[in-house]
């Protein structure tokens, strides 16, 4: 089990890569969670990306709670991590994050929806692609629907 | 240039610490109330002025008062125009520039002339010793008119010796003396230290005290402030905008790589400070290897609705030479004011890639050199990314890094163990050999 400082040193890369996450293991989850208390939002967001790679119930519960974190940087990390989370977890968080008040969070929530996402979420996406008033966001939703359709 | 803060300090209407906790609007309203109470004109008259005009009118009032050209009672019967005309007459006596010429100067320029700028008897850049003697109420305007430059210098030396624990002021040139004098007067009149406290301090102690205070005021950081002259520290304390102090003029005969900043976040004072710190850190470090940089434009792109979603930017792998994605291509098209070989640093809220949240990324579309950064405490982030743009690679990759490599700017993490970090001669050579770096 590494200290918080050791974990921070590992995860503080400027340009990210998968290697840094591979240096952590399940025993590090409690101290990765503590990184979420960092004053700098990017470090808290980085912890989310690490937890999504570490997996397991403890990590997933932290990620589920982080979906309502007041820092948009953290919610974006949750949304972007959904691509590698189990469907049960990603469906839950994406259902809320697709309705987030921040366009940036919505953007990454939409991008993380896949053909295996639950029907209710895909229906929300379809409605979004018709009704969203933010033009660039609506286009992203349309592209995502086309992508899901093509995958089918 | 609005110097409302400086006027409130010079007039002793508020202390430095009080001003730190006041909003810009509070400071403006305070000056309006003070001027309406102390001149013949109403609050409404001053409310109609913008900040620049208001601070100019305030500066004239304070100058006439503290240089003892007019008394409080006399000023109360005068309009701002009366005060300006009085100052013009006084400046004519001081400089012999002629009333017509002086009428062409702004209020603030007139005050600066009063402080010693453009003194017709001195063809060199002014040292502002006169201004320090006036601001410190050490001599009056009329007394100074009858003193030689040497007399003024000696007077300041005596004052500084009396108000510090130091006695070697004669060994300093006029610029250094004026700077030390300005720090002393600022600390005293902004009520940061008392006369008694100042008497126990050396000029260096006084400078360091001011650096701590200006850091609290501006958040620029002690390291950056330590690079400034005494006079520039005082100018910051008076409210002179940071961009006027930090823009590095690069001599025209030395070609420089121009760095532009374009922000998708609204440019606040805090963000401007961030840009300043980032540029200064890079400029200083690169200059040690003869890579000259110059600050180009700073553009606020936050009002462009078509770019809103790029505030949270999706990026590809941020590896040197890798291709860019649609988000990056759209962002990098924004190169207003940047020449083909200039580097544009884009500032966004977040970066997201398939491997997490980079805080900087230096991949750029062909022919549009630049990088993207986020706002954080990593002082050399821009330097790191621009070095990538110029072709420099990481010194190592975790976990294969060894002790000492974290001293290098191109360490892949933000945990630099040597600040400012190092760049090797080979890395500087790579930068100089980049097609983007102007040939010297």
XYZ file of C-alpha atoms in Angstrom, chain A residues 8-21 23 40-43 45-47 49 53 72-73 76-77 80 83 102-105 107-108 111 134 136-138 140, chain B residues 305-306 308-310 312-314 318 327 349-350 352-362 375-378 381 384-385 388 394 397-399 409 411-416:
84
model
C 0.318 11.567 -6.197
C 3.843 11.310 -7.549
C 2.803 8.412 -9.760
C -0.404 10.042 -10.993
C 0.884 13.576 -11.544
C 1.978 13.150 -15.139
C 1.416 16.124 -17.402
C 0.415 14.045 -20.413
C -1.446 10.945 -19.262
C -0.703 7.319 -20.121
C -1.941 3.883 -19.022
C 1.430 2.931 -17.540
C 1.013 5.159 -14.503
C -2.250 3.468 -13.518
C 1.733 0.948 -11.013
C -6.451 21.221 -7.359
C -9.452 19.738 -9.215
C -7.294 18.027 -11.840
C -5.737 15.803 -9.180
C -10.254 14.088 -11.465
C -7.078 12.049 -12.011
C -8.045 9.925 -9.023
C -9.484 7.849 -13.866
C -8.867 1.301 -13.924
C -17.246 19.862 -12.947
C -13.702 18.561 -13.579
C -16.262 15.097 -16.491
C -13.750 12.477 -15.336
C -15.282 10.005 -19.545
C -16.310 3.851 -21.402
C -22.553 21.917 -17.400
C -22.386 21.461 -21.194
C -18.883 20.010 -20.851
C -20.146 17.224 -18.592
C -20.549 16.350 -23.853
C -18.496 13.572 -22.272
C -19.575 10.416 -25.889
C -27.159 23.922 -27.750
C -22.828 21.799 -31.008
C -24.084 19.493 -28.243
C -27.025 18.406 -30.364
C -22.540 15.406 -30.890
C -20.416 30.665 -28.627
C -19.112 28.318 -31.323
C -18.113 26.762 -25.869
C -17.809 22.986 -25.971
C -14.066 23.210 -26.571
C -13.657 20.940 -22.078
C -11.457 19.684 -24.851
C -11.190 16.123 -26.098
C -0.495 13.883 -26.574
C -11.810 19.288 -31.224
C -10.841 24.265 -18.465
C -10.171 20.545 -18.888
C -9.717 14.603 -21.678
C -8.037 11.799 -23.593
C -8.556 8.043 -23.691
C -5.974 7.741 -20.906
C -7.285 10.382 -18.513
C -7.031 14.117 -18.036
C -3.768 15.605 -19.324
C -3.054 19.077 -17.991
C -1.096 20.023 -21.092
C -0.934 18.705 -24.637
C 1.451 19.732 -27.397
C -5.035 26.329 -15.274
C -3.144 24.861 -12.317
C -0.191 25.447 -10.025
C 2.470 23.946 -12.311
C 3.695 23.916 -17.638
C 7.222 22.164 -20.829
C 4.606 22.211 -23.588
C 7.611 19.851 -26.833
C 10.597 13.789 -22.151
C 9.159 8.000 -18.736
C 7.792 6.767 -15.408
C 8.578 4.233 -13.968
C 11.856 20.606 -17.274
C 10.396 15.289 -16.556
C 6.977 13.876 -17.458
C 5.361 14.810 -14.129
C 4.750 18.158 -12.439
C 6.908 17.251 -9.430
C 10.013 19.177 -10.482
